[in-house]
Short mmCIF file of C-alpha atoms and ligand atoms in Angstrom, two decimals:
data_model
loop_
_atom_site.label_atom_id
_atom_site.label_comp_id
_atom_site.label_asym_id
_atom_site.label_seq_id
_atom_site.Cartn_x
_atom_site.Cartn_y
_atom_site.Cartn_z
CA UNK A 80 -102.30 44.59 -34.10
CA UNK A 81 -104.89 41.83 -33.63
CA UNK A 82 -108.61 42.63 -34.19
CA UNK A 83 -110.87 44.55 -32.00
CA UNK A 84 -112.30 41.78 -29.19
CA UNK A 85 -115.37 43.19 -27.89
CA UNK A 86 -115.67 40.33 -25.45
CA UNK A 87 -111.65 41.13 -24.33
CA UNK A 88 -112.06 41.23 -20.66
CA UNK A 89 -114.91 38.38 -20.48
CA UNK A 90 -112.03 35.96 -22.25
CA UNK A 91 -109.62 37.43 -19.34
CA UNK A 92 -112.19 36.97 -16.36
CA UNK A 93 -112.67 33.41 -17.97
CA UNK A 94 -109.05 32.54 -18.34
CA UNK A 95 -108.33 34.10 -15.04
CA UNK A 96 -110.90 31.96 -13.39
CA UNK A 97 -109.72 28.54 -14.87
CA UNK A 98 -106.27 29.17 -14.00
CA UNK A 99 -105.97 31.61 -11.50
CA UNK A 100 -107.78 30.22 -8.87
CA UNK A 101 -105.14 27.79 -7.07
CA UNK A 102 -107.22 24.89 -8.74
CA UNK A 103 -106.83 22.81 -12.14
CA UNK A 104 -108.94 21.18 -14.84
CA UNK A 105 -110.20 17.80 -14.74
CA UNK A 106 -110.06 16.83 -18.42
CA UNK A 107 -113.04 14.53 -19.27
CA UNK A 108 -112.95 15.29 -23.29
CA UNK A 109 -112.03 11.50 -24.53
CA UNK A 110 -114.01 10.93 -27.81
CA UNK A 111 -116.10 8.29 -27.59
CA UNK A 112 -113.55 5.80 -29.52
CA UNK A 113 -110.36 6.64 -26.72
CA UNK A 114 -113.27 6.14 -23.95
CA UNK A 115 -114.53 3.06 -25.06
CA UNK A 116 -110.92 2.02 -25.71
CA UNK A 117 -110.36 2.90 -21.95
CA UNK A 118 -113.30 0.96 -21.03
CA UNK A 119 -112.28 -1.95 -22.90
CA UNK A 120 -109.03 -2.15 -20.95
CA UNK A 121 -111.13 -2.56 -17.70
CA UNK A 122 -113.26 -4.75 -19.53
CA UNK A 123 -116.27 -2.40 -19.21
CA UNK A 124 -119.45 -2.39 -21.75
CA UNK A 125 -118.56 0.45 -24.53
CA UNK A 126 -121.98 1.62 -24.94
CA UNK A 127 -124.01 5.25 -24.77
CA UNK A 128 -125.29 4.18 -21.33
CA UNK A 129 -122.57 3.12 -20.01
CA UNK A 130 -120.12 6.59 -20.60
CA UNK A 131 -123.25 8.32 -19.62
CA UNK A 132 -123.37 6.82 -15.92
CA UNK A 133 -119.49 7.19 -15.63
CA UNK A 134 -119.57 10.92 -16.51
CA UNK A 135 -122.20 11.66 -13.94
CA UNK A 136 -120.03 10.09 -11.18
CA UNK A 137 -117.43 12.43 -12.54
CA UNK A 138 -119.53 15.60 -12.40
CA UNK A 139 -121.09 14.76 -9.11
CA UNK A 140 -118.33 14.17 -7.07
CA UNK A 141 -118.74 15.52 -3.86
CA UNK A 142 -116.27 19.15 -3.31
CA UNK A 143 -115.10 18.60 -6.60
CA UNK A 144 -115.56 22.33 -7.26
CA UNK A 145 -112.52 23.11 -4.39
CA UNK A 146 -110.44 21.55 -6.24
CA UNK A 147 -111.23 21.99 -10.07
CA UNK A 148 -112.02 24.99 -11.74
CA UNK A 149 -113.52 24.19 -15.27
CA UNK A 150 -114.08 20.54 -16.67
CA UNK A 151 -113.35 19.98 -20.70
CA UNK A 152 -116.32 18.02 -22.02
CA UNK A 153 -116.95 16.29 -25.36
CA UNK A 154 -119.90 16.45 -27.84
CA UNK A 155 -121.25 13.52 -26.67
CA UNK A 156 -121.05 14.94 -22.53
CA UNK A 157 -121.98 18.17 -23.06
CA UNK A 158 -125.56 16.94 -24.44
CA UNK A 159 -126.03 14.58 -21.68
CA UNK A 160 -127.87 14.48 -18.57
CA UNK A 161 -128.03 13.18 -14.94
CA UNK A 162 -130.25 9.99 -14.57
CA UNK A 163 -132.80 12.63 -12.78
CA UNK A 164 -132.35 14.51 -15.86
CA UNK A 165 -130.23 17.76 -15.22
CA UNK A 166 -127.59 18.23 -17.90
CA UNK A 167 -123.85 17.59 -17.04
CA UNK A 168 -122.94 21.54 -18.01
CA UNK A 169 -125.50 22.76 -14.91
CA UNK A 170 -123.99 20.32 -12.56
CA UNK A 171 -120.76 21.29 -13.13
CA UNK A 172 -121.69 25.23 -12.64
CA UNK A 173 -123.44 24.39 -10.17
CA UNK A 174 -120.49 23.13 -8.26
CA UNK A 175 -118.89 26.08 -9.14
CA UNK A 176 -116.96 24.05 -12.22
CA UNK A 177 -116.65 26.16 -15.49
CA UNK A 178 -117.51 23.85 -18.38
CA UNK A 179 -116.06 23.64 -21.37
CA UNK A 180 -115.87 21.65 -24.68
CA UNK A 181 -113.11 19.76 -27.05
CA UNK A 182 -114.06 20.79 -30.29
CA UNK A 183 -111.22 19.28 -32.71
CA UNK A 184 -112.58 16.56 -34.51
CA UNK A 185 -109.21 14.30 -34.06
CA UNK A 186 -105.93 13.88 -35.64
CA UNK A 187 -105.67 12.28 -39.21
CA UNK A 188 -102.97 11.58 -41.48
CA UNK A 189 -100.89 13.96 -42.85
CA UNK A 190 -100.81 13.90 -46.45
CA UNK A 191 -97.74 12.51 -47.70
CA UNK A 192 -96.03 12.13 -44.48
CA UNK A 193 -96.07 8.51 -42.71
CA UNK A 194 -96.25 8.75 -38.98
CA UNK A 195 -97.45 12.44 -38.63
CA UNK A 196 -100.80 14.06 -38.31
CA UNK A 197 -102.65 17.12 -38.76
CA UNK A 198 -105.40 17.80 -36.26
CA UNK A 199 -109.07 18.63 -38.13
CA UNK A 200 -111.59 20.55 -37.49
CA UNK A 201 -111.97 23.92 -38.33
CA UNK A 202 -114.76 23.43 -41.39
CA UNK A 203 -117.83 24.81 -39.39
CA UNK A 204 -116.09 25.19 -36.28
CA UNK A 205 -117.58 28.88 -35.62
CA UNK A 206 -120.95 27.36 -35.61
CA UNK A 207 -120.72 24.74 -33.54
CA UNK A 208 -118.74 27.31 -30.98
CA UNK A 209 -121.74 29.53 -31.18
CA UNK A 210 -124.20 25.82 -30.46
CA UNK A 211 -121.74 25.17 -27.29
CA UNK A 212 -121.73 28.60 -25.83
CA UNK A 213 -125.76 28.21 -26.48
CA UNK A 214 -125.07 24.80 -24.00
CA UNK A 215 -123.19 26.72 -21.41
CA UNK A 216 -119.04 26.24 -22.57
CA UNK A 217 -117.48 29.30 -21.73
CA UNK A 218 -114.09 27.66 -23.14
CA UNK A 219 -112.84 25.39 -25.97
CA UNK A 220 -109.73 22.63 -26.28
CA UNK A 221 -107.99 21.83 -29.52
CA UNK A 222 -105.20 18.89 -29.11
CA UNK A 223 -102.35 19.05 -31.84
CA UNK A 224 -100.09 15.93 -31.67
CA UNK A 225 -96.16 15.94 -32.51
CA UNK A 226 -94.93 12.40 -33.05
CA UNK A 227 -91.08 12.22 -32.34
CA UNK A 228 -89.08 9.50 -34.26
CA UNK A 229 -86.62 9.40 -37.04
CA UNK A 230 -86.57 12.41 -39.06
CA UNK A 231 -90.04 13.40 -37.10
CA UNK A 232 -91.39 15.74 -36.38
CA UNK A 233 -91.15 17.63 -39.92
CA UNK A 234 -91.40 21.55 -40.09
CA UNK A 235 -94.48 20.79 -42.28
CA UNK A 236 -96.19 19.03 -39.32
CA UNK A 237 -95.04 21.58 -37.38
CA UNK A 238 -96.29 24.01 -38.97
CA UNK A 239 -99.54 22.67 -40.11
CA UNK A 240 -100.63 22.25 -36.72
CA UNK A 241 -99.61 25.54 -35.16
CA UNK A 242 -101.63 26.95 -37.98
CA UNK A 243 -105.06 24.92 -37.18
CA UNK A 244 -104.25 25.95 -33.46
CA UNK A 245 -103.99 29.52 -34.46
CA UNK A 246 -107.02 29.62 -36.48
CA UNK A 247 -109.15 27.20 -34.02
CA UNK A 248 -108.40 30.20 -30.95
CA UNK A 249 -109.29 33.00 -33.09
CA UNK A 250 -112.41 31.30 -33.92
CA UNK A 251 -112.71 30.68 -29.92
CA UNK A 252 -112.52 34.26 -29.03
CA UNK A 253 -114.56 35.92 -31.32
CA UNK A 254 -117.07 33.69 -30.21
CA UNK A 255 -116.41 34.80 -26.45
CA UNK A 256 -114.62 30.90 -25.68
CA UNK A 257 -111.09 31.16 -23.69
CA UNK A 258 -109.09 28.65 -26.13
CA UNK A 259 -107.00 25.95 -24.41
CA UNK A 260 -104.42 25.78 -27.15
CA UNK A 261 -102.40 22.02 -26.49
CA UNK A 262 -99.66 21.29 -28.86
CA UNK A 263 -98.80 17.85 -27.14
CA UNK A 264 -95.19 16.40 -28.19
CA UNK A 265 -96.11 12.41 -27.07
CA UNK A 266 -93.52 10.80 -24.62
CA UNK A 267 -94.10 7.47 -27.02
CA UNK A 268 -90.04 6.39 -28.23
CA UNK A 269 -87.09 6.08 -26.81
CA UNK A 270 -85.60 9.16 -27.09
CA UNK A 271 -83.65 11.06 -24.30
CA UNK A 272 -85.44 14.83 -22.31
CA UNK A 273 -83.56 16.61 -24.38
CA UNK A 274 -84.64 15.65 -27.62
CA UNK A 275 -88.01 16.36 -26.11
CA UNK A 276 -86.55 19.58 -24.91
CA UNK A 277 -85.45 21.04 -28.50
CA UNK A 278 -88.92 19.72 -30.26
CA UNK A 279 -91.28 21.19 -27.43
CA UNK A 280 -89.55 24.30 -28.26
CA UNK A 281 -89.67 24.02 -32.04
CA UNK A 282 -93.01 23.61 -31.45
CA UNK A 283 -94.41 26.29 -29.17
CA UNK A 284 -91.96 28.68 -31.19
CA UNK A 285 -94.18 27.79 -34.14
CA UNK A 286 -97.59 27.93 -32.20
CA UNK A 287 -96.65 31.41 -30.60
CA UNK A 288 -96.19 32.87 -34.21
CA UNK A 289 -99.13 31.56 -35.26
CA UNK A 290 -100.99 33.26 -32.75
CA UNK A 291 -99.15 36.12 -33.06
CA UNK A 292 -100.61 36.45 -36.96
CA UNK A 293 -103.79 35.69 -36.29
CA UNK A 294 -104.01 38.46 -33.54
CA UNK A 295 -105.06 35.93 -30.54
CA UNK A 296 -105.50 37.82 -27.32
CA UNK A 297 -102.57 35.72 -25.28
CA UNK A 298 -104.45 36.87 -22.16
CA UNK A 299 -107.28 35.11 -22.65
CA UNK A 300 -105.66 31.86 -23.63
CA UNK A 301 -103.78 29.18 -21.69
CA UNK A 302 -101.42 26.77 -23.19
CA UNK A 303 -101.50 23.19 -22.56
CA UNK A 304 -98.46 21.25 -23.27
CA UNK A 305 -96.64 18.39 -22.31
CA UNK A 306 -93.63 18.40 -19.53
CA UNK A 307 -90.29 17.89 -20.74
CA UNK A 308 -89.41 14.38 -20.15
CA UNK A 309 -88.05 11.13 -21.69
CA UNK A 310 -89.82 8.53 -23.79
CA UNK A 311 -91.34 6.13 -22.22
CA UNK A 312 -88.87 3.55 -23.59
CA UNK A 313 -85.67 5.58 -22.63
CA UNK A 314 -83.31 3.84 -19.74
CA UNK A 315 -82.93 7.57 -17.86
CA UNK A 316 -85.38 8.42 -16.22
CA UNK A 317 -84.90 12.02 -14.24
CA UNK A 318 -85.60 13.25 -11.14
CA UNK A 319 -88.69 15.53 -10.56
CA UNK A 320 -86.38 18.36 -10.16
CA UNK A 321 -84.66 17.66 -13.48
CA UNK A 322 -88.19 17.59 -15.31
CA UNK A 323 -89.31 20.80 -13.81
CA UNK A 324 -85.80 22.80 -14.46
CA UNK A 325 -86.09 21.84 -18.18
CA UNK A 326 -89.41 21.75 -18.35
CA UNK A 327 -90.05 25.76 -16.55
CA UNK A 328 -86.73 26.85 -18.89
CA UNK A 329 -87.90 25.59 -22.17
CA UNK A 330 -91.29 27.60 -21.27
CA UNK A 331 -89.82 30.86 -20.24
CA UNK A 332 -87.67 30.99 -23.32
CA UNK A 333 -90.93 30.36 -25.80
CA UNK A 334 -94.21 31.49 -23.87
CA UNK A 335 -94.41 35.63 -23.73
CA UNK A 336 -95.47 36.61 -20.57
CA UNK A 337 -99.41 37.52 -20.70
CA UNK A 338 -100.13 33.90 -22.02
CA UNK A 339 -103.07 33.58 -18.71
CA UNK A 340 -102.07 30.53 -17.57
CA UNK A 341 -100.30 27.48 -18.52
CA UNK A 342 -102.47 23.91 -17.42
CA UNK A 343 -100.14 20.87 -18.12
CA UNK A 344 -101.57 17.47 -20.17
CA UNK A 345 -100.70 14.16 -18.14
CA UNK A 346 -99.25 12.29 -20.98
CA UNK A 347 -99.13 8.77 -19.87
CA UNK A 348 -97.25 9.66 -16.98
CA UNK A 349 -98.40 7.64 -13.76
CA UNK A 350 -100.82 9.56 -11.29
CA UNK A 351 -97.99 9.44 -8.56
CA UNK A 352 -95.30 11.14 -10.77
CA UNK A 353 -97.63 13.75 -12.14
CA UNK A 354 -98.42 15.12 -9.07
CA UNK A 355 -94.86 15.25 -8.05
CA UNK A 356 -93.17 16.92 -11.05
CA UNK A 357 -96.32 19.40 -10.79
CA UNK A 358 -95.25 20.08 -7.49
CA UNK A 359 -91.75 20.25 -8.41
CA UNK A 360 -92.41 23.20 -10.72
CA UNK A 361 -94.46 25.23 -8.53
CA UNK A 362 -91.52 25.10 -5.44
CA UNK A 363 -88.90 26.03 -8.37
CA UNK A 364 -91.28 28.76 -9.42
CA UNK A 365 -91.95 30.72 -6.80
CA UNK A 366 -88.24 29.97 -5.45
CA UNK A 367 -86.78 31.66 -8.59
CA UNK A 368 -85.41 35.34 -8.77
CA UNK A 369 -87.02 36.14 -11.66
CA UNK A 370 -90.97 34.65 -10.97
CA UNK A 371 -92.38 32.46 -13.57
CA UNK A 372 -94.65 34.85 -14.95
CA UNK A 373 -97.86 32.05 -15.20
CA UNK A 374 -99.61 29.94 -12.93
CA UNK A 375 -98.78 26.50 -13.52
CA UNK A 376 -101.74 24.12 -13.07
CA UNK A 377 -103.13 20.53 -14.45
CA UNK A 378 -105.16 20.02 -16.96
CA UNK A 379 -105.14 16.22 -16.58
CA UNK A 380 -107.48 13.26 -18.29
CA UNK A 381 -105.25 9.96 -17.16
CA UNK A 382 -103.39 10.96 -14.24
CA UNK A 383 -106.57 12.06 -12.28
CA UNK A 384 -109.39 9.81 -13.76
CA UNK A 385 -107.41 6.39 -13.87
CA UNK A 386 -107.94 5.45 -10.24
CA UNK A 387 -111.43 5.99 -10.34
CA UNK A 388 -112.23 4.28 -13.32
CA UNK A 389 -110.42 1.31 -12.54
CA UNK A 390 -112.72 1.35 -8.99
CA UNK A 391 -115.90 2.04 -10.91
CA UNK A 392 -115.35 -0.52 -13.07
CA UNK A 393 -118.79 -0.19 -14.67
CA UNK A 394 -120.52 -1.13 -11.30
CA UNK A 395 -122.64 1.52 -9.39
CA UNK A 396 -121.92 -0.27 -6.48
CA UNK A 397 -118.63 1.35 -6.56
CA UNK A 398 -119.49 4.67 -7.49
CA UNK A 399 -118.89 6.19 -4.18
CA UNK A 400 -115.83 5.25 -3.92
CA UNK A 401 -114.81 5.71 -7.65
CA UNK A 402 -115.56 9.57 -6.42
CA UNK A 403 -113.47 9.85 -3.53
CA UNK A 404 -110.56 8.58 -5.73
CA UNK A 405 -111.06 11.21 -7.86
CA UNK A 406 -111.51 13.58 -5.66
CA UNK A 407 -108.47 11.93 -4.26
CA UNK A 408 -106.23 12.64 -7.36
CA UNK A 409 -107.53 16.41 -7.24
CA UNK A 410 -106.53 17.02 -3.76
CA UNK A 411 -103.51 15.71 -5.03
CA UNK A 412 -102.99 18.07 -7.86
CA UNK A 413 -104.05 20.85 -6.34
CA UNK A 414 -101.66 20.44 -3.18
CA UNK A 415 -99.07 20.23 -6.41
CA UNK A 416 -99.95 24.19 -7.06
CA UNK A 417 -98.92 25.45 -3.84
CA UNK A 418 -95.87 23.20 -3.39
CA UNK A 419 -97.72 21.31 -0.92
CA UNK A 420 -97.40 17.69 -2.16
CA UNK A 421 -95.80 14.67 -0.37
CA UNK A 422 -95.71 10.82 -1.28
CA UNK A 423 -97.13 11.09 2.50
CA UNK A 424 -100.68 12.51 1.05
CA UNK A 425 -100.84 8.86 -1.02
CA UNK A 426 -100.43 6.84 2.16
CA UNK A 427 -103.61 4.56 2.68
P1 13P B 580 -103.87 13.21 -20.52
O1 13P B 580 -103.72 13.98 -19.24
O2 13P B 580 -104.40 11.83 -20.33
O3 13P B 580 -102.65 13.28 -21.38
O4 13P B 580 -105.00 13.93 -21.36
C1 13P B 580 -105.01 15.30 -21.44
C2 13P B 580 -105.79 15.69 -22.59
O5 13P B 580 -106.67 16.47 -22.50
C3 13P B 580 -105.42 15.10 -23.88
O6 13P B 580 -105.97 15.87 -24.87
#
């Protein structure tokens, strides 16, 4: 038996209105070291300013709210303003956009175990969760990450992390927050779908106990993992259809049923191929005899934001049209959900 929630059906009305409302989440959480690192790449200034004016054009882009349902913010967002001074959190409700908040603090080494990490954050995590529900987050995102290599990952990172994960919701619901609970196995390697098959189910086995001893409420928590796929370095690459068959198989044989929602992480993957193996798995889906039994949406930083940033490129002469490539990618994604998507929508 878990503990008594009294904030139960607020964590289901939350859950329920991030993922099932036919839309997705636009994930805007980088820290500021992977956003300046992003910036860099486009050879924008990495400064305070700079992130500032790029997260408003992402929070004020035009009908965003028909196509995302909640927006994950990071410490640094979440206290910051328009340039006419309304914070980023009111926009975003505003626009009918739930906000909500990263609050892992990164992953660091693993103690004796070279190439693996352990995701902090928990020291003083139930008072900054009771700061960001003061700021208007009505949810929380905690990323574990599961290298794959030789002899990796190790039961001890495994287990580590679906530990912190477990702990981190718990935390999240007592303090009314729907956790987004993201054990990511990285595509980075060469290694084959089904080696990323068998360790994304390792995994989530692991995660799913965890929660399961620390009495999380699976109905007010989505899952965000990664698809099943290859390395990025590995010669086969699948069809969409493959990805999704593997991908909605190695879920229904780990994820029990009232999990609300499951909102997939982009990976690395291009835009494009995102969009398609989204699709992919919602036509499968709602094809098979026995219905998957969660929505399956996007929860995507890359794979929606890249096009826009690269058009921004730090200019507010491009702003405009930075938006409508993001709002772009949304359409996109959320086309994905229904089954609706076609190579056609990316003509032009
Ligand atoms: P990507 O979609 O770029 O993988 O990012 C998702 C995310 O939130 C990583 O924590």
């Amino acid at each position: 038996m878990g503990p008594t929630l009294v904030n139960a059906r607020q964590l289901v009305d939350t859950a329920h209105a991030l993922v099932g409302s036919g839309k997705g989440l636009l994930a805007m959480d980088e820290s500021n070291g992977t956003c300046n690192k992003r910036f860099a790449a486009e050879d924008i200034a990495q400064t305070e300013p700079m992130r500032r004016a790029y997260r408003e054009l992402l929070v004020t882009t035009p009908n965003l709210g028909s196509c995302i349902s909640g927006a994950i913010l990071y410490d640094e967002t979440i206290r910051q303003s328009t340039a006419s001074g309304v914070p980023f959190a009111t926009v975003l409700t505003e626009a009918g956009i739930v906000p909500g908040i990263k609050v892992d603090i990164g992953a660091k080494a693993l103690a004796g175990r070279a190439g693996e990490t352990i995701t902090r954050g928990l020291d003083g995590l139930r008072e900054r969760l009771s700061d960001y529900a003061a700021m208007g987050a009505r949810f929380a995102k905690w990323r574990a990450v599961i290298a794959l290599g030789k002899g990796l990952p190790s039961r001890a990172c495994l287990a580590a992390n679906a530990e912190a994960l477990a702990g981190y919701a718990a935390l999240c619901q007592e303090a009314g927050l729907v956790p987004i609970v993201e054990p990511e196995v990285l595509m980075a390697g060469d290694h084959d779908l089904d080696r990323c098959r068998l360790v994304t189910e390792e995994a989530l086995h692991a995660v799913f106990a965890a929660l399961y001893e620390q009495g999380v409420l699976l109905e007010g928590l989505i899952l965000k993992p990664n698809m099943i796929l290859p390395g990025l370095d590995s010669r086969l690459q699948p069809s969409a259809d493959v990805v999704a068959a593997a991908t909605i198989s190695t879920l229904q044989r780990v994820v029990p049923a009232a999990v609300a929602g499951i909102a997939f992480l982009s990976g690395g993957q291009s835009a494009e191929l995102a969009s398609e193996r989204l699709n992919a798995m919602n036509v499968m889906g709602k094809a098979m005899a026995t219905r998957v039994p969660w929505p399956l949406v996007f929860s995507f930083a890359r794979a929606i934001q890249r096009p826009a940033l690269h058009i921004w490129n730090g200019e507010g002469d491009n702003a405009a049209r930075a938006q409508e490539a993001l709002f772009h990618r949304a359409n996109c994604n959320r086309a994905a959900l229904r089954g609706d998507y076609s190579a056609a929508m990316e003509a032009g």
